[in-house]
PDB file of C-alpha atoms in Angstrom:
ATOM      1  CA  UNK A   1       6.306 -20.113 -51.976  1.00 75.00           C
ATOM      2  CA  UNK A   2       6.952 -23.672 -50.999  1.00 85.00           C
ATOM      3  CA  UNK A   3      10.645 -22.721 -50.706  1.00 89.00           C
ATOM      4  CA  UNK A   4       9.712 -20.199 -48.289  1.00 90.00           C
ATOM      5  CA  UNK A   5       7.227 -22.573 -46.155  1.00 92.00           C
ATOM      6  CA  UNK A   6       9.864 -24.934 -46.479  1.00 93.00           C
ATOM      7  CA  UNK A   7      12.684 -22.699 -44.921  1.00 92.00           C
ATOM      8  CA  UNK A   8      10.274 -21.654 -42.039  1.00 93.00           C
ATOM      9  CA  UNK A   9       9.685 -25.123 -41.216  1.00 95.00           C
ATOM     10  CA  UNK A  10      13.220 -26.202 -41.121  1.00 94.00           C
ATOM     11  CA  UNK A  11      14.380 -23.171 -38.713  1.00 92.00           C
ATOM     12  CA  UNK A  12      10.912 -23.851 -36.781  1.00 94.00           C
ATOM     13  CA  UNK A  13      11.510 -27.430 -36.109  1.00 94.00           C
ATOM     14  CA  UNK A  14      15.143 -26.889 -34.967  1.00 93.00           C
ATOM     15  CA  UNK A  15      14.214 -23.838 -32.748  1.00 93.00           C
ATOM     16  CA  UNK A  16      11.055 -25.426 -31.581  1.00 93.00           C
ATOM     17  CA  UNK A  17      13.031 -28.544 -30.433  1.00 93.00           C
ATOM     18  CA  UNK A  18      16.212 -26.707 -29.011  1.00 90.00           C
ATOM     19  CA  UNK A  19      13.491 -24.517 -26.885  1.00 91.00           C
ATOM     20  CA  UNK A  20      11.640 -27.663 -25.660  1.00 92.00           C
ATOM     21  CA  UNK A  21      15.053 -28.685 -24.116  1.00 87.00           C
ATOM     22  CA  UNK A  22      14.979 -25.192 -22.460  1.00 86.00           C
ATOM     23  CA  UNK A  23      17.839 -23.818 -24.673  1.00 85.00           C
ATOM     24  CA  UNK A  24      18.689 -20.251 -24.518  1.00 85.00           C
ATOM     25  CA  UNK A  25      18.091 -18.428 -27.951  1.00 86.00           C
ATOM     26  CA  UNK A  26      20.738 -15.781 -27.155  1.00 85.00           C
ATOM     27  CA  UNK A  27      23.452 -18.319 -26.968  1.00 84.00           C
ATOM     28  CA  UNK A  28      22.444 -18.956 -30.927  1.00 86.00           C
ATOM     29  CA  UNK A  29      22.825 -15.287 -31.688  1.00 86.00           C
ATOM     30  CA  UNK A  30      26.335 -14.998 -32.618  1.00 87.00           C
ATOM     31  CA  UNK A  31      27.042 -12.307 -35.115  1.00 88.00           C
ATOM     32  CA  UNK A  32      30.894 -13.091 -35.363  1.00 87.00           C
ATOM     33  CA  UNK A  33      30.306 -16.819 -36.286  1.00 88.00           C
ATOM     34  CA  UNK A  34      27.733 -15.535 -39.069  1.00 89.00           C
ATOM     35  CA  UNK A  35      30.536 -13.202 -40.535  1.00 92.00           C
ATOM     36  CA  UNK A  36      33.094 -15.887 -40.595  1.00 92.00           C
ATOM     37  CA  UNK A  37      30.534 -18.502 -42.107  1.00 92.00           C
ATOM     38  CA  UNK A  38      28.638 -15.959 -44.664  1.00 91.00           C
ATOM     39  CA  UNK A  39      31.822 -14.294 -45.629  1.00 94.00           C
ATOM     40  CA  UNK A  40      34.004 -17.209 -46.327  1.00 94.00           C
ATOM     41  CA  UNK A  41      30.897 -19.230 -48.268  1.00 94.00           C
ATOM     42  CA  UNK A  42      30.475 -16.030 -50.469  1.00 94.00           C
ATOM     43  CA  UNK A  43      34.176 -15.911 -51.119  1.00 95.00           C
ATOM     44  CA  UNK A  44      34.374 -19.530 -52.082  1.00 93.00           C
ATOM     45  CA  UNK A  45      31.498 -18.569 -54.648  1.00 94.00           C
ATOM     46  CA  UNK A  46      33.513 -15.464 -55.601  1.00 94.00           C
ATOM     47  CA  UNK A  47      36.712 -17.661 -56.357  1.00 94.00           C
ATOM     48  CA  UNK A  48      35.059 -20.582 -58.159  1.00 92.00           C
ATOM     49  CA  UNK A  49      32.926 -18.638 -60.656  1.00 93.00           C
ATOM     50  CA  UNK A  50      33.139 -16.013 -63.135  1.00 94.00           C
ATOM     51  CA  UNK A  51      30.801 -13.238 -63.259  1.00 94.00           C
ATOM     52  CA  UNK A  52      27.965 -14.566 -65.577  1.00 93.00           C
ATOM     53  CA  UNK A  53      27.849 -17.510 -63.330  1.00 94.00           C
ATOM     54  CA  UNK A  54      27.352 -15.403 -60.207  1.00 94.00           C
ATOM     55  CA  UNK A  55      24.540 -13.551 -61.626  1.00 94.00           C
ATOM     56  CA  UNK A  56      22.870 -16.796 -63.008  1.00 93.00           C
ATOM     57  CA  UNK A  57      23.155 -18.224 -59.224  1.00 94.00           C
ATOM     58  CA  UNK A  58      21.464 -15.105 -57.690  1.00 92.00           C
ATOM     59  CA  UNK A  59      18.855 -15.107 -60.598  1.00 91.00           C
ATOM     60  CA  UNK A  60      18.066 -18.850 -59.730  1.00 91.00           C
ATOM     61  CA  UNK A  61      17.863 -18.163 -56.203  1.00 91.00           C
ATOM     62  CA  UNK A  62      15.168 -15.577 -56.645  1.00 90.00           C
ATOM     63  CA  UNK A  63      13.571 -17.936 -59.224  1.00 88.00           C
ATOM     64  CA  UNK A  64      13.019 -20.549 -56.630  1.00 89.00           C
ATOM     65  CA  UNK A  65      11.009 -17.934 -54.602  1.00 86.00           C
ATOM     66  CA  UNK A  66       8.627 -17.212 -57.220  1.00 83.00           C
ATOM     67  CA  UNK A  67       7.833 -20.675 -58.479  1.00 77.00           C
ATOM     68  CA  UNK A  68       7.729 -22.616 -61.781  1.00 83.00           C
ATOM     69  CA  UNK A  69       6.499 -20.598 -64.856  1.00 89.00           C
ATOM     70  CA  UNK A  70       6.054 -23.762 -66.891  1.00 92.00           C
ATOM     71  CA  UNK A  71       2.550 -24.562 -65.769  1.00 93.00           C
ATOM     72  CA  UNK A  72      -0.617 -25.822 -67.857  1.00 94.00           C
ATOM     73  CA  UNK A  73      -1.609 -22.372 -68.977  1.00 93.00           C
ATOM     74  CA  UNK A  74       2.215 -21.619 -70.254  1.00 94.00           C
ATOM     75  CA  UNK A  75       2.115 -24.951 -72.440  1.00 95.00           C
ATOM     76  CA  UNK A  76      -1.383 -24.149 -73.647  1.00 95.00           C
ATOM     77  CA  UNK A  77      -0.290 -20.666 -74.823  1.00 95.00           C
ATOM     78  CA  UNK A  78       2.648 -22.136 -76.560  1.00 95.00           C
ATOM     79  CA  UNK A  79       0.808 -24.798 -78.358  1.00 96.00           C
ATOM     80  CA  UNK A  80      -1.952 -22.153 -79.457  1.00 95.00           C
ATOM     81  CA  UNK A  81       1.030 -20.056 -80.626  1.00 94.00           C
ATOM     82  CA  UNK A  82       2.823 -22.909 -82.586  1.00 95.00           C
ATOM     83  CA  UNK A  83      -0.483 -23.901 -84.071  1.00 95.00           C
ATOM     84  CA  UNK A  84      -1.124 -20.493 -85.213  1.00 93.00           C
ATOM     85  CA  UNK A  85       2.564 -20.287 -86.675  1.00 92.00           C
ATOM     86  CA  UNK A  86       2.746 -23.531 -88.327  1.00 93.00           C
ATOM     87  CA  UNK A  87      -1.047 -23.044 -89.997  1.00 92.00           C
ATOM     88  CA  UNK A  88       0.376 -19.850 -91.589  1.00 90.00           C
ATOM     89  CA  UNK A  89       3.409 -21.863 -92.884  1.00 89.00           C
ATOM     90  CA  UNK A  90       1.095 -24.523 -93.951  1.00 89.00           C
ATOM     91  CA  UNK A  91      -0.703 -21.876 -96.233  1.00 88.00           C
ATOM     92  CA  UNK A  92       1.716 -19.602 -97.414  1.00 85.00           C
ATOM     93  CA  UNK A  93       4.782 -21.742 -96.915  1.00 80.00           C
ATOM     94  CA  UNK A  94       7.751 -21.830 -94.628  1.00 78.00           C
ATOM     95  CA  UNK A  95       9.407 -18.692 -96.665  1.00 81.00           C
ATOM     96  CA  UNK A  96       6.575 -16.534 -95.273  1.00 80.00           C
ATOM     97  CA  UNK A  97       7.734 -16.955 -91.728  1.00 84.00           C
ATOM     98  CA  UNK A  98      11.208 -15.264 -92.505  1.00 85.00           C
ATOM     99  CA  UNK A  99       9.844 -12.030 -91.423  1.00 85.00           C
ATOM    100  CA  UNK A 100       8.484 -13.619 -88.288  1.00 84.00           C
ATOM    101  CA  UNK A 101      11.678 -14.812 -87.280  1.00 87.00           C
ATOM    102  CA  UNK A 102      13.714 -11.813 -88.283  1.00 88.00           C
ATOM    103  CA  UNK A 103      11.360  -9.534 -86.355  1.00 88.00           C
ATOM    104  CA  UNK A 104       9.295 -11.146 -83.985  1.00 89.00           C
ATOM    105  CA  UNK A 105       8.008  -8.130 -82.141  1.00 88.00           C
ATOM    106  CA  UNK A 106       6.394  -7.106 -85.652  1.00 89.00           C
ATOM    107  CA  UNK A 107       5.303 -10.690 -86.169  1.00 88.00           C
ATOM    108  CA  UNK A 108       1.299 -11.113 -86.474  1.00 89.00           C
ATOM    109  CA  UNK A 109       1.835 -14.322 -84.385  1.00 91.00           C
ATOM    110  CA  UNK A 110       4.539 -13.383 -82.086  1.00 91.00           C
ATOM    111  CA  UNK A 111       3.482 -10.160 -81.229  1.00 90.00           C
ATOM    112  CA  UNK A 112       0.214 -11.642 -79.629  1.00 91.00           C
ATOM    113  CA  UNK A 113       2.041 -13.439 -77.210  1.00 93.00           C
ATOM    114  CA  UNK A 114       4.384 -11.196 -75.006  1.00 91.00           C
ATOM    115  CA  UNK A 115       5.198 -13.810 -72.344  1.00 92.00           C
ATOM    116  CA  UNK A 116       6.899 -15.657 -74.988  1.00 93.00           C
ATOM    117  CA  UNK A 117       8.424 -12.657 -76.736  1.00 92.00           C
ATOM    118  CA  UNK A 118      10.009 -11.714 -73.213  1.00 91.00           C
ATOM    119  CA  UNK A 119      11.601 -15.226 -72.860  1.00 90.00           C
ATOM    120  CA  UNK A 120      14.710 -14.574 -74.994  1.00 90.00           C
ATOM    121  CA  UNK A 121      16.321 -17.906 -75.292  1.00 92.00           C
ATOM    122  CA  UNK A 122      12.731 -19.618 -76.089  1.00 93.00           C
ATOM    123  CA  UNK A 123      12.323 -16.951 -78.744  1.00 93.00           C
ATOM    124  CA  UNK A 124      15.774 -17.352 -80.189  1.00 92.00           C
ATOM    125  CA  UNK A 125      15.452 -21.092 -80.210  1.00 93.00           C
ATOM    126  CA  UNK A 126      12.197 -21.105 -82.153  1.00 93.00           C
ATOM    127  CA  UNK A 127      13.121 -18.137 -84.405  1.00 92.00           C
ATOM    128  CA  UNK A 128      16.692 -19.343 -85.394  1.00 91.00           C
ATOM    129  CA  UNK A 129      15.054 -22.583 -86.317  1.00 91.00           C
ATOM    130  CA  UNK A 130      12.681 -21.215 -88.278  1.00 89.00           C
ATOM    131  CA  UNK A 131      14.894 -19.005 -90.330  1.00 87.00           C
ATOM    132  CA  UNK A 132      17.303 -21.993 -90.967  1.00 86.00           C
ATOM    133  CA  UNK A 133      14.200 -24.320 -92.075  1.00 84.00           C
ATOM    134  CA  UNK A 134      12.732 -21.264 -93.971  1.00 79.00           C
ATOM    135  CA  UNK A 135      15.977 -21.362 -96.331  1.00 74.00           C
ATOM    136  CA  UNK A 136      15.295 -24.472 -97.810  1.00 71.00           C
ATOM    137  CA  UNK A 137      17.348 -27.575 -98.421  1.00 74.00           C
ATOM    138  CA  UNK A 138      17.582 -28.462 -94.877  1.00 82.00           C
ATOM    139  CA  UNK A 139      16.185 -32.043 -93.773  1.00 88.00           C
ATOM    140  CA  UNK A 140      14.144 -32.575 -90.556  1.00 88.00           C
ATOM    141  CA  UNK A 141      16.789 -34.581 -89.318  1.00 91.00           C
ATOM    142  CA  UNK A 142      19.310 -31.971 -89.604  1.00 91.00           C
ATOM    143  CA  UNK A 143      17.109 -29.346 -87.952  1.00 91.00           C
ATOM    144  CA  UNK A 144      16.262 -32.079 -85.163  1.00 93.00           C
ATOM    145  CA  UNK A 145      19.947 -32.334 -84.201  1.00 93.00           C
ATOM    146  CA  UNK A 146      20.514 -28.598 -84.265  1.00 93.00           C
ATOM    147  CA  UNK A 147      17.594 -28.064 -81.573  1.00 94.00           C
ATOM    148  CA  UNK A 148      18.996 -31.002 -79.550  1.00 94.00           C
ATOM    149  CA  UNK A 149      22.632 -29.403 -79.694  1.00 94.00           C
ATOM    150  CA  UNK A 150      21.165 -26.046 -78.674  1.00 93.00           C
ATOM    151  CA  UNK A 151      19.184 -27.702 -75.796  1.00 94.00           C
ATOM    152  CA  UNK A 152      21.905 -29.859 -74.595  1.00 94.00           C
ATOM    153  CA  UNK A 153      24.352 -26.522 -74.496  1.00 93.00           C
ATOM    154  CA  UNK A 154      21.720 -24.470 -72.414  1.00 92.00           C
ATOM    155  CA  UNK A 155      21.037 -27.452 -70.277  1.00 92.00           C
ATOM    156  CA  UNK A 156      24.784 -27.728 -69.593  1.00 93.00           C
ATOM    157  CA  UNK A 157      24.880 -24.159 -68.670  1.00 92.00           C
ATOM    158  CA  UNK A 158      22.039 -24.665 -66.054  1.00 92.00           C
ATOM    159  CA  UNK A 159      23.708 -27.223 -64.507  1.00 93.00           C
ATOM    160  CA  UNK A 160      27.014 -25.185 -63.983  1.00 95.00           C
ATOM    161  CA  UNK A 161      24.966 -22.655 -62.130  1.00 94.00           C
ATOM    162  CA  UNK A 162      23.352 -25.451 -59.926  1.00 95.00           C
ATOM    163  CA  UNK A 163      26.950 -27.008 -59.282  1.00 95.00           C
ATOM    164  CA  UNK A 164      28.085 -23.504 -58.025  1.00 95.00           C
ATOM    165  CA  UNK A 165      25.596 -23.244 -55.494  1.00 95.00           C
ATOM    166  CA  UNK A 166      25.974 -27.108 -54.492  1.00 94.00           C
ATOM    167  CA  UNK A 167      29.764 -26.696 -54.229  1.00 94.00           C
ATOM    168  CA  UNK A 168      28.860 -23.588 -51.749  1.00 94.00           C
ATOM    169  CA  UNK A 169      26.257 -26.261 -49.814  1.00 94.00           C
ATOM    170  CA  UNK A 170      29.191 -28.911 -49.775  1.00 94.00           C
ATOM    171  CA  UNK A 171      31.671 -26.313 -48.047  1.00 94.00           C
ATOM    172  CA  UNK A 172      29.352 -25.033 -45.379  1.00 94.00           C
ATOM    173  CA  UNK A 173      30.138 -27.955 -42.927  1.00 94.00           C
ATOM    174  CA  UNK A 174      33.800 -27.298 -43.265  1.00 93.00           C
ATOM    175  CA  UNK A 175      33.672 -24.003 -42.993  1.00 93.00           C
ATOM    176  CA  UNK A 176      31.616 -24.262 -39.808  1.00 91.00           C
ATOM    177  CA  UNK A 177      34.558 -26.381 -38.581  1.00 92.00           C
ATOM    178  CA  UNK A 178      36.730 -23.417 -39.188  1.00 91.00           C
ATOM    179  CA  UNK A 179      34.498 -21.061 -37.250  1.00 89.00           C
ATOM    180  CA  UNK A 180      34.325 -23.731 -34.586  1.00 89.00           C
ATOM    181  CA  UNK A 181      38.095 -23.735 -34.267  1.00 90.00           C
ATOM    182  CA  UNK A 182      38.347 -20.012 -34.338  1.00 88.00           C
ATOM    183  CA  UNK A 183      36.362 -20.213 -31.421  1.00 86.00           C
ATOM    184  CA  UNK A 184      38.213 -22.787 -29.522  1.00 86.00           C
ATOM    185  CA  UNK A 185      41.376 -20.754 -30.052  1.00 87.00           C
ATOM    186  CA  UNK A 186      39.681 -17.814 -28.565  1.00 84.00           C
ATOM    187  CA  UNK A 187      38.565 -19.982 -25.712  1.00 83.00           C
ATOM    188  CA  UNK A 188      41.937 -21.490 -25.053  1.00 83.00           C
ATOM    189  CA  UNK A 189      43.153 -17.685 -24.678  1.00 79.00           C
ATOM    190  CA  UNK A 190      40.369 -17.340 -22.065  1.00 72.00           C
ATOM    191  CA  UNK A 191      41.589 -20.361 -19.830  1.00 77.00           C
ATOM    192  CA  UNK A 192      42.067 -19.166 -16.168  1.00 72.00           C
ATOM    193  CA  UNK A 193      38.856 -16.788 -16.322  1.00 73.00           C
ATOM    194  CA  UNK A 194      35.558 -17.411 -14.967  1.00 80.00           C
ATOM    195  CA  UNK A 195      33.865 -20.809 -15.878  1.00 76.00           C
ATOM    196  CA  UNK A 196      30.620 -18.821 -17.442  1.00 75.00           C
ATOM    197  CA  UNK A 197      32.873 -16.834 -19.620  1.00 78.00           C
ATOM    198  CA  UNK A 198      34.775 -20.160 -20.938  1.00 82.00           C
ATOM    199  CA  UNK A 199      31.207 -21.856 -21.289  1.00 79.00           C
ATOM    200  CA  UNK A 200      29.914 -19.193 -23.430  1.00 79.00           C
ATOM    201  CA  UNK A 201      33.155 -18.992 -25.727  1.00 82.00           C
ATOM    202  CA  UNK A 202      32.751 -22.822 -26.078  1.00 85.00           C
ATOM    203  CA  UNK A 203      28.957 -22.387 -27.059  1.00 84.00           C
ATOM    204  CA  UNK A 204      29.844 -19.491 -29.216  1.00 83.00           C
ATOM    205  CA  UNK A 205      32.433 -21.752 -30.915  1.00 85.00           C
ATOM    206  CA  UNK A 206      29.757 -24.686 -31.635  1.00 89.00           C
ATOM    207  CA  UNK A 207      27.296 -22.401 -33.099  1.00 90.00           C
ATOM    208  CA  UNK A 208      29.707 -21.900 -36.155  1.00 88.00           C
ATOM    209  CA  UNK A 209      29.438 -25.865 -36.530  1.00 91.00           C
ATOM    210  CA  UNK A 210      25.784 -26.002 -36.013  1.00 92.00           C
ATOM    211  CA  UNK A 211      25.120 -22.930 -38.484  1.00 92.00           C
ATOM    212  CA  UNK A 212      27.430 -24.760 -41.255  1.00 93.00           C
ATOM    213  CA  UNK A 213      25.513 -28.118 -41.075  1.00 94.00           C
ATOM    214  CA  UNK A 214      21.961 -26.611 -40.978  1.00 94.00           C
ATOM    215  CA  UNK A 215      22.582 -24.159 -43.761  1.00 94.00           C
ATOM    216  CA  UNK A 216      24.173 -26.940 -45.975  1.00 95.00           C
ATOM    217  CA  UNK A 217      21.418 -29.744 -45.337  1.00 95.00           C
ATOM    218  CA  UNK A 218      18.518 -27.362 -44.501  1.00 94.00           C
ATOM    219  CA  UNK A 219      18.711 -24.570 -46.863  1.00 94.00           C
ATOM    220  CA  UNK A 220      21.381 -23.969 -49.735  1.00 94.00           C
ATOM    221  CA  UNK A 221      21.383 -27.749 -50.644  1.00 94.00           C
ATOM    222  CA  UNK A 222      17.573 -27.962 -51.114  1.00 95.00           C
ATOM    223  CA  UNK A 223      17.596 -24.728 -52.979  1.00 95.00           C
ATOM    224  CA  UNK A 224      20.187 -26.134 -55.434  1.00 94.00           C
ATOM    225  CA  UNK A 225      18.052 -29.206 -55.971  1.00 94.00           C
ATOM    226  CA  UNK A 226      14.976 -26.784 -56.615  1.00 94.00           C
ATOM    227  CA  UNK A 227      17.093 -25.195 -59.043  1.00 94.00           C
ATOM    228  CA  UNK A 228      17.874 -28.473 -60.752  1.00 94.00           C
ATOM    229  CA  UNK A 229      14.120 -29.253 -61.046  1.00 93.00           C
ATOM    230  CA  UNK A 230      13.485 -25.770 -62.503  1.00 92.00           C
ATOM    231  CA  UNK A 231      16.170 -26.654 -65.099  1.00 93.00           C
ATOM    232  CA  UNK A 232      14.619 -29.839 -65.905  1.00 94.00           C
ATOM    233  CA  UNK A 233      11.328 -28.146 -66.337  1.00 94.00           C
ATOM    234  CA  UNK A 234      12.553 -25.778 -68.832  1.00 94.00           C
ATOM    235  CA  UNK A 235      14.557 -28.358 -70.762  1.00 94.00           C
ATOM    236  CA  UNK A 236      11.030 -30.159 -70.809  1.00 95.00           C
ATOM    237  CA  UNK A 237       9.584 -26.976 -72.412  1.00 96.00           C
ATOM    238  CA  UNK A 238      12.007 -26.724 -75.229  1.00 96.00           C
ATOM    239  CA  UNK A 239      11.461 -30.588 -75.866  1.00 96.00           C
ATOM    240  CA  UNK A 240       7.740 -29.716 -76.477  1.00 95.00           C
ATOM    241  CA  UNK A 241       8.826 -26.993 -78.905  1.00 96.00           C
ATOM    242  CA  UNK A 242      11.275 -29.064 -80.639  1.00 95.00           C
ATOM    243  CA  UNK A 243       8.751 -32.036 -80.973  1.00 96.00           C
ATOM    244  CA  UNK A 244       6.314 -29.761 -82.599  1.00 95.00           C
ATOM    245  CA  UNK A 245       8.546 -28.481 -85.327  1.00 94.00           C
ATOM    246  CA  UNK A 246      10.054 -31.504 -86.064  1.00 94.00           C
ATOM    247  CA  UNK A 247       6.762 -33.428 -86.670  1.00 94.00           C
ATOM    248  CA  UNK A 248       5.768 -30.464 -89.088  1.00 93.00           C
ATOM    249  CA  UNK A 249       8.941 -30.538 -90.944  1.00 90.00           C
ATOM    250  CA  UNK A 250       8.413 -34.405 -91.465  1.00 91.00           C
ATOM    251  CA  UNK A 251       5.139 -33.388 -92.892  1.00 90.00           C
ATOM    252  CA  UNK A 252       2.541 -33.599 -90.343  1.00 92.00           C
ATOM    253  CA  UNK A 253      -0.377 -30.983 -90.109  1.00 94.00           C
ATOM    254  CA  UNK A 254      -0.345 -28.394 -87.655  1.00 93.00           C
ATOM    255  CA  UNK A 255      -2.921 -30.000 -85.324  1.00 93.00           C
ATOM    256  CA  UNK A 256      -1.217 -33.031 -85.331  1.00 95.00           C
ATOM    257  CA  UNK A 257       2.366 -31.489 -84.997  1.00 95.00           C
ATOM    258  CA  UNK A 258       0.712 -29.885 -81.794  1.00 95.00           C
ATOM    259  CA  UNK A 259      -0.377 -33.289 -80.487  1.00 95.00           C
ATOM    260  CA  UNK A 260       3.337 -34.427 -80.637  1.00 95.00           C
ATOM    261  CA  UNK A 261       4.294 -31.605 -78.583  1.00 95.00           C
ATOM    262  CA  UNK A 262       1.646 -32.037 -76.246  1.00 96.00           C
ATOM    263  CA  UNK A 263       2.405 -35.856 -75.796  1.00 95.00           C
ATOM    264  CA  UNK A 264       6.101 -34.662 -74.703  1.00 95.00           C
ATOM    265  CA  UNK A 265       4.824 -32.411 -71.981  1.00 96.00           C
ATOM    266  CA  UNK A 266       5.299 -33.675 -68.431  1.00 94.00           C
ATOM    267  CA  UNK A 267       2.265 -35.362 -66.832  1.00 91.00           C
ATOM    268  CA  UNK A 268       1.990 -33.082 -64.114  1.00 92.00           C
ATOM    269  CA  UNK A 269       1.327 -30.185 -66.273  1.00 94.00           C
ATOM    270  CA  UNK A 270      -0.057 -31.489 -69.556  1.00 95.00           C
ATOM    271  CA  UNK A 271      -3.246 -30.433 -70.560  1.00 95.00           C
ATOM    272  CA  UNK A 272      -5.849 -33.126 -72.013  1.00 94.00           C
ATOM    273  CA  UNK A 273      -6.554 -33.444 -75.736  1.00 94.00           C
ATOM    274  CA  UNK A 274      -9.761 -31.715 -75.014  1.00 94.00           C
ATOM    275  CA  UNK A 275      -8.416 -28.757 -73.049  1.00 94.00           C
ATOM    276  CA  UNK A 276      -5.949 -28.333 -75.663  1.00 94.00           C
ATOM    277  CA  UNK A 277      -8.408 -28.542 -78.849  1.00 93.00           C
ATOM    278  CA  UNK A 278     -10.835 -26.190 -76.719  1.00 93.00           C
ATOM    279  CA  UNK A 279      -8.048 -23.533 -76.078  1.00 93.00           C
ATOM    280  CA  UNK A 280      -6.614 -23.603 -79.463  1.00 91.00           C
ATOM    281  CA  UNK A 281     -10.108 -23.026 -81.228  1.00 84.00           C
ATOM    282  CA  UNK A 282     -11.652 -21.202 -78.500  1.00 77.00           C
ATOM    283  CA  UNK A 283      -9.110 -18.282 -78.656  1.00 59.00           C
ATOM    284  CA  UNK A 284      -7.820 -19.224 -75.093  1.00 51.00           C
ATOM    285  CA  UNK A 285     -11.096 -18.563 -73.246  1.00 44.00           C
ATOM    286  CA  UNK A 286     -10.691 -22.220 -71.723  1.00 42.00           C
ATOM    287  CA  UNK A 287      -7.369 -22.017 -70.094  1.00 42.00           C
ATOM    288  CA  UNK A 288      -6.892 -23.035 -66.618  1.00 42.00           C
ATOM    289  CA  UNK A 289      -5.885 -20.907 -64.012  1.00 42.00           C
ATOM    290  CA  UNK A 290      -2.221 -20.946 -63.317  1.00 40.00           C
ATOM    291  CA  UNK A 291      -1.013 -22.945 -60.274  1.00 37.00           C
TER     292      UNK A 291
END
């Protein structure tokens, strides 16, 4: 929502200031400049990135419009799920969780949390770790190292997606100059004509540079920055899962392991100790509304 509001504010401020100086909006409407600028930007994106990165770029852009899913409610549900899972492991042993990791959709714990089941990477992150730990003979340190490696790999993949969009943003001012140069070439060919026609062509040429700079610093660059923060929020979520699992494997009871996870949650979405305890023991009745 804030992304949409921000884009509206950017264009509103620019166009509003332009109109305050009695500018003509029709001059800014240059379809040819948009074709040159937009087509060239899309082309650079296609040249520089394979198909899976392109899909991730467009998915990430759409994700910025829906806002972050890693809010306080998400963390509370996850902590409750991990508490139930580890409580079962403490009573029946880690071997009892092997069936949960092999068929999470049939698990008595995972099946109660459809949102987590639909988060495929987080589900595999937990299930693969449980599967390895339940086999026995694996130290908590080794499990921690494996989870850290998984997190770093996933975070690096997210960084590639952000870098792809940032590259397009960096290219837009240069592509705007290309559009402007093409407009100047057309203007030079019209020399000798009416002054009004020449002035219109010069204005059209400058619109390309204007749009390139505006889209770079006012839209695409900030969207890439938003995607970076979304990637960091996802990384923090996996860090909380990692903290819970490692604490349990080191011998902490489920309640203390969950507290380790809670303490690793970023402060802006971290539930309090009382909220977490009430949510876990009260069956989720005390969950705060999603932001």
